[in-house]
Coordinates of C-alpha atoms in Angstrom, one line a residue:
M1 CA -1.4 -8.3 -2.9
E2 CA -2.7 -8.6 -6.5
G3 CA -3.2 -11.2 -9.1
K4 CA -2.6 -10.7 -12.8
G5 CA -4.9 -7.7 -12.9
F6 CA -3.6 -5.4 -10.2
F7 CA -2.9 -5.4 -6.6
L8 CA -2.3 -4.3 -3.8
G9 CA 3.4 -3.7 0.8
G10 CA 14.5 -0.2 19.4
L11 CA 12.3 0.5 16.3
L12 CA 9.6 3.0 16.2
L13 CA 6.2 2.2 14.9
F14 CA 4.8 5.0 12.9
S15 CA 2.0 7.2 14.1
I16 CA -0.3 8.2 11.2
A17 CA -0.7 11.6 12.8
A18 CA 3.0 12.2 12.2
I19 CA 2.5 12.4 8.4
S20 CA -0.1 15.1 9.0
T21 CA 2.4 17.2 10.9
A22 CA 3.0 18.8 7.5
K23 CA -0.3 20.5 7.9
N24 CA 1.5 22.9 10.2
S25 CA 4.3 23.5 7.8
P26 CA 4.4 26.6 5.5
K27 CA 2.0 26.7 2.7
G28 CA 3.4 25.3 -0.5
S29 CA 5.8 22.8 1.2
P30 CA 5.5 19.1 0.2
K31 CA 3.7 17.0 2.6
L32 CA 3.8 13.4 1.5
F33 CA 5.4 11.3 -1.3
V34 CA 3.9 7.9 -1.8
F35 CA 5.5 4.9 -3.5
G36 CA 4.3 1.3 -3.9
D37 CA 1.3 -0.7 -5.1
S38 CA -2.5 -0.6 -5.3
Y39 CA -2.9 -0.4 -1.5
V40 CA -1.7 3.2 -1.8
D41 CA -2.3 4.0 -5.5
T42 CA -4.9 6.8 -5.9
G43 CA -5.0 7.2 -9.6
N44 CA -1.9 6.0 -11.5
W45 CA -3.5 2.9 -13.0
Q46 CA -3.9 3.1 -16.8
R47 CA -7.3 4.6 -17.7
N48 CA -7.7 2.6 -21.0
V49 CA -7.7 -0.9 -19.5
R50 CA -9.9 -2.8 -17.1
G51 CA -9.3 -2.0 -13.5
P52 CA -9.9 0.8 -10.9
W53 CA -10.8 3.4 -13.5
K54 CA -13.8 1.3 -14.6
Q55 CA -17.0 0.4 -12.8
P56 CA -17.6 -0.7 -10.1
Y57 CA -14.4 0.6 -8.5
G58 CA -15.0 3.8 -6.6
K59 CA -18.7 3.8 -7.5
T60 CA -20.5 2.6 -4.4
I61 CA -18.9 4.6 -1.6
F62 CA -16.4 7.3 -2.7
P63 CA -16.4 9.4 -4.7
G64 CA -19.4 7.8 -6.5
K65 CA -17.5 7.0 -9.7
P66 CA -14.4 5.1 -10.7
N67 CA -11.3 7.1 -9.7
G68 CA -8.3 4.9 -10.0
R69 CA -8.5 3.3 -6.5
A70 CA -8.6 -0.4 -6.1
S71 CA -11.6 -0.3 -3.8
D72 CA -15.2 0.7 -3.8
G73 CA -14.0 3.8 -1.9
R74 CA -10.9 5.0 -0.2
V75 CA -7.5 3.2 0.2
L76 CA -4.9 3.5 2.9
T77 CA -3.4 6.7 1.5
D78 CA -6.7 8.6 1.8
H79 CA -6.7 8.1 5.5
I80 CA -3.4 9.9 5.8
E81 CA -2.9 12.7 3.3
S82 CA -3.8 12.0 -0.3
P83 CA -1.4 13.8 -2.6
T84 CA -1.9 14.2 -6.4
P85 CA -1.3 11.0 -8.5
Y86 CA 1.9 11.3 -10.6
Q87 CA 0.0 10.8 -13.9
L88 CA -2.2 13.8 -13.0
R89 CA 0.6 16.1 -12.0
N90 CA 0.3 18.4 -15.1
T91 CA -3.4 19.1 -14.4
S92 CA -3.1 19.7 -10.7
K93 CA -2.3 22.8 -8.7
N94 CA -1.5 20.8 -5.6
T95 CA 1.8 19.1 -6.6
Q96 CA 3.7 21.2 -4.1
Q97 CA 1.9 19.2 -1.4
G98 CA 3.6 16.1 -2.6
L99 CA 2.9 13.4 -5.2
N100 CA 1.7 9.8 -5.3
F101 CA 4.0 7.7 -7.5
A102 CA 2.4 4.3 -6.5
L103 CA 1.1 2.0 -9.2
G104 CA -1.2 -0.9 -8.8
G105 CA 0.4 -4.2 -9.9
S106 CA 3.9 -3.0 -9.3
G107 CA 6.5 -4.5 -7.0
V108 CA 10.0 -4.1 -5.7
F109 CA 11.1 -6.2 -8.6
P110 CA 9.4 -6.4 -12.0
S111 CA 6.1 -8.2 -11.5
W112 CA 2.7 -7.7 -12.9
K113 CA 3.8 -4.3 -13.9
N114 CA 7.3 -3.2 -15.1
D115 CA 7.1 0.0 -13.1
T116 CA 9.1 -1.2 -10.1
L117 CA 9.7 0.8 -6.9
T118 CA 13.0 1.8 -8.4
V119 CA 11.3 3.3 -11.4
Q120 CA 8.9 5.2 -9.2
I121 CA 11.9 6.7 -7.3
D122 CA 13.5 7.5 -10.6
R123 CA 10.5 9.6 -11.5
F124 CA 10.8 11.4 -8.1
E125 CA 14.5 12.1 -8.7
Q126 CA 13.8 13.5 -12.1
L127 CA 11.3 16.0 -10.7
L128 CA 14.0 17.0 -8.2
K129 CA 16.4 17.6 -11.1
E130 CA 13.8 19.7 -12.8
N131 CA 13.5 21.8 -9.6
V132 CA 9.8 21.0 -9.2
Y133 CA 10.5 20.8 -5.5
S134 CA 12.7 22.7 -3.1
R135 CA 16.3 21.3 -2.9
P136 CA 17.1 18.9 -0.1
C137 CA 18.8 21.6 1.9
D138 CA 15.5 23.5 2.1
L139 CA 14.0 23.0 5.6
E140 CA 10.5 22.8 4.2
Y141 CA 11.4 20.0 1.8
S142 CA 13.4 18.1 4.3
S143 CA 10.4 17.9 6.7
S144 CA 8.4 15.9 4.2
V145 CA 7.6 12.2 4.6
A146 CA 7.6 9.2 2.2
L147 CA 5.2 6.3 2.6
V148 CA 6.1 3.1 0.9
S149 CA 3.9 0.0 0.5
S150 CA 5.4 -2.7 -1.7
G151 CA 6.3 -6.4 -1.9
S152 CA 3.0 -8.2 -2.0
N153 CA 2.9 -8.4 -5.8
D154 CA 6.5 -9.7 -5.9
Y155 CA 5.3 -12.8 -3.9
S156 CA 2.2 -13.4 -6.1
F157 CA 4.3 -13.1 -9.2
Y158 CA 7.0 -15.4 -7.8
S159 CA 4.3 -18.0 -6.9
A160 CA 2.8 -17.8 -10.3
A161 CA 6.2 -18.2 -12.0
K162 CA 7.1 -21.1 -9.7
K163 CA 3.6 -22.7 -10.2
G164 CA 3.1 -22.6 -6.4
S165 CA 6.5 -24.2 -5.5
K166 CA 8.3 -22.8 -2.5
D167 CA 11.7 -23.8 -3.8
G168 CA 14.1 -20.8 -3.5
L169 CA 11.6 -18.7 -1.5
P170 CA 13.9 -18.0 1.5
A171 CA 16.6 -16.6 -0.8
F172 CA 14.0 -14.7 -2.8
T173 CA 12.7 -13.1 0.4
K174 CA 16.2 -12.0 1.5
G175 CA 16.9 -10.5 -1.9
L176 CA 13.6 -8.7 -1.9
V177 CA 14.0 -7.2 1.5
K178 CA 17.6 -6.2 0.6
Q179 CA 16.4 -4.3 -2.5
L180 CA 13.5 -2.7 -0.6
A181 CA 15.9 -1.5 2.1
A182 CA 18.2 0.0 -0.7
D183 CA 15.1 1.8 -2.1
L184 CA 14.2 3.2 1.3
H185 CA 17.8 4.4 1.7
R186 CA 17.7 6.1 -1.7
I187 CA 14.5 8.0 -0.9
N188 CA 16.2 9.3 2.2
R189 CA 19.4 10.2 0.3
L190 CA 17.2 12.3 -2.1
G191 CA 16.3 14.5 0.8
V192 CA 13.1 13.1 2.4
K193 CA 13.7 13.2 6.1
K194 CA 11.3 10.5 7.2
V195 CA 10.7 7.3 5.3
V196 CA 7.8 5.1 6.4
V197 CA 7.5 1.5 5.1
A198 CA 4.5 -0.8 5.5
T199 CA 4.9 -4.4 6.4
L200 CA 3.3 -7.0 4.1
P201 CA -0.5 -7.4 4.8
V202 CA -1.9 -10.6 6.2
I203 CA -1.6 -12.2 2.7
G204 CA -3.0 -15.6 3.7
C205 CA -6.3 -14.0 4.7
L206 CA -6.9 -12.3 1.3
P207 CA -9.9 -14.0 -0.4
I208 CA -7.7 -15.2 -3.2
H209 CA -5.8 -17.4 -0.8
V210 CA -8.5 -18.7 1.6
I211 CA -8.7 -22.5 2.2
P212 CA -10.4 -24.3 0.7
P213 CA -10.7 -22.1 -2.4
N214 CA -14.0 -20.1 -2.7
S215 CA -15.0 -21.2 0.8
Y216 CA -13.9 -18.0 2.5
Q217 CA -13.6 -19.8 5.8
N218 CA -9.9 -20.2 6.7
C219 CA -6.8 -18.2 6.1
D220 CA -3.8 -19.8 4.4
E221 CA -1.4 -20.0 7.4
E222 CA 1.5 -20.9 5.2
S223 CA 1.2 -17.7 3.3
N224 CA 0.8 -15.8 6.5
K225 CA 3.9 -17.4 7.9
N226 CA 5.9 -16.3 4.8
A227 CA 4.6 -12.8 5.2
R228 CA 5.7 -12.8 8.9
I229 CA 9.2 -14.0 7.8
H230 CA 9.4 -11.1 5.3
N231 CA 8.2 -8.6 7.9
K232 CA 10.7 -9.8 10.5
L233 CA 13.5 -9.3 8.0
L234 CA 12.2 -5.9 7.1
L235 CA 12.2 -4.9 10.7
K236 CA 15.8 -6.0 11.0
A237 CA 16.7 -4.1 7.8
V238 CA 15.1 -0.9 9.0
K239 CA 16.9 -1.2 12.3
K240 CA 20.2 -1.4 10.4
L241 CA 19.3 1.6 8.3
N242 CA 18.6 3.7 11.4
T243 CA 21.9 2.5 13.0
D244 CA 23.9 3.3 9.9
D245 CA 22.1 6.7 9.7
G246 CA 23.0 7.5 13.3
K247 CA 19.4 8.3 14.1
K248 CA 16.7 6.3 15.7
S249 CA 13.7 7.4 13.7
T250 CA 14.6 8.3 10.1
F251 CA 13.2 5.0 8.9
V252 CA 10.0 3.7 10.6
V253 CA 7.7 0.7 10.1
L254 CA 3.9 0.8 9.7
D255 CA 2.6 -2.5 11.0
L256 CA -0.1 -3.2 8.4
Y257 CA 0.0 -6.9 9.1
N258 CA -1.2 -6.8 12.7
A259 CA -3.6 -4.0 12.1
M260 CA -5.3 -6.1 9.4
V261 CA -5.4 -9.2 11.7
S262 CA -7.0 -7.1 14.4
A263 CA -9.5 -5.6 12.0
I264 CA -10.5 -9.0 10.6
D265 CA -10.9 -10.5 14.1
Q266 CA -13.1 -7.5 15.0
F267 CA -15.1 -8.0 11.9
R268 CA -15.6 -11.7 12.6
Q269 CA -17.2 -10.8 15.9
G270 CA -19.6 -8.5 14.2
A271 CA -20.4 -11.1 11.5
A272 CA -22.7 -12.8 14.0
N273 CA -25.1 -10.0 13.1
T274 CA -26.8 -9.9 9.7
E275 CA -25.3 -6.5 9.1
Y276 CA -21.9 -7.9 8.4
K277 CA -20.7 -10.6 6.0
N278 CA -18.0 -13.1 6.7
P279 CA -14.9 -10.9 6.5
L280 CA -13.0 -13.3 4.1
Q281 CA -15.9 -13.2 1.6
P282 CA -15.4 -10.4 -0.9
C283 CA -18.2 -8.1 -1.8
C284 CA -17.7 -8.8 -5.5
S285 CA -19.0 -12.2 -6.5
K286 CA -18.1 -12.0 -10.2
I287 CA -14.4 -11.6 -10.8
V288 CA -12.8 -11.8 -14.3
D289 CA -9.0 -12.0 -14.5
F290 CA -8.9 -10.9 -10.9
I291 CA -10.9 -7.8 -11.5
C292 CA -14.4 -7.1 -10.2
S293 CA -17.3 -7.0 -12.8
A294 CA -19.9 -4.3 -12.2
E295 CA -22.8 -6.8 -12.2
G296 CA -21.1 -8.8 -9.4
V297 CA -21.2 -6.2 -6.6
C298 CA -23.0 -7.2 -3.4
P299 CA -26.1 -5.2 -2.4
N300 CA -24.5 -3.6 0.6
P301 CA -20.7 -3.0 0.2
K302 CA -20.6 -1.4 3.6
S303 CA -21.1 -4.9 5.1
S304 CA -18.0 -6.3 3.5
F305 CA -14.3 -6.2 4.6
F306 CA -12.9 -7.1 1.2
F307 CA -14.1 -5.6 -2.0
D308 CA -12.5 -8.1 -4.4
L309 CA -10.0 -10.9 -4.1
T310 CA -7.1 -8.9 -2.9
H311 CA -8.3 -5.4 -1.8
P312 CA -10.1 -4.2 1.3
S313 CA -13.3 -2.3 0.8
D314 CA -13.8 1.2 2.0
N315 CA -15.3 -0.3 5.1
G316 CA -12.3 -2.6 5.5
W317 CA -9.8 0.2 5.2
N318 CA -11.7 2.2 7.8
A319 CA -11.4 -0.7 10.2
I320 CA -7.7 -1.3 9.5
F321 CA -6.9 2.4 9.9
S322 CA -8.7 2.5 13.3
F323 CA -6.2 0.0 14.6
L324 CA -3.2 1.8 13.0
Q325 CA -4.4 5.1 14.5
C326 CA -5.0 3.7 18.0
S327 CA -2.0 1.4 18.5
L328 CA 0.9 3.3 17.1
N329 CA 3.0 5.8 19.0
K330 CA 1.7 9.3 19.3
D331 CA 3.2 12.6 18.4
L332 CA 6.1 11.3 16.3
K333 CA 7.7 14.3 14.9
V334 CA 9.3 14.6 11.4

């Protein structure tokens, strides 16, 4: 989830290893298409404004300088298969391995950025019309995977617009999940055979929402409850998509929420040692308009779970991924 600056997104749970099955596919075939917000954006943020292309983002861990990621290092996508960002497509030789259309600050609906999930899919469709990729009937293309992480910014934008009021939230959530499901279906109709969608993260435990403010002690359980309601509706929507498709695993859910809960709990246990900080306390102590200032970075970012008010640090993402990798089904095939 993001503030006004940028953000951050039976049934089968998705195995991260499944995305990498494309490593065994013929050279030149697309591997992964990414859509969503800053949790998966690896370089589409505007370079000429404050944000992840400016220090201290990317400087302390990976790759040693700002690189468009909303972290001090890697984000979720980097732990899977990190395709070329859309805005760098004309300068890269690796676009046939897929593209990352995600943009920090974007949402399912217009939010902090006007580039909605629909707009990102429009860009993907345009590239297909230009024959940048093999046609959907091509076996190599149809074995590719889409990863979608979107929705957190919609809720932060809604809350800001409503000045914190919950009036109308249930109807908003239903409408949001309905549109998200339509977007997932559209990606599949464009020829991507497997569509993976992340649940909302544990929004109430993001430093921006902790209770009391700036205490970094307790998660906002009301926000977490709202996230769980969204995720439950998303699971139901994905089940219907699979039923309508006639297959059990075209659309799959990546349980980011519970992976993050487990990672934070694990981090709390380690916080008894001086090596680790309180997991809800961000590394960055000086934040202006929701964006970390270079002079506010903690001495040891590796000891932090969150880098700024809304984004996990490189260390945080490592911990989250460890639970995604271990808990999800193995050998899910595209």
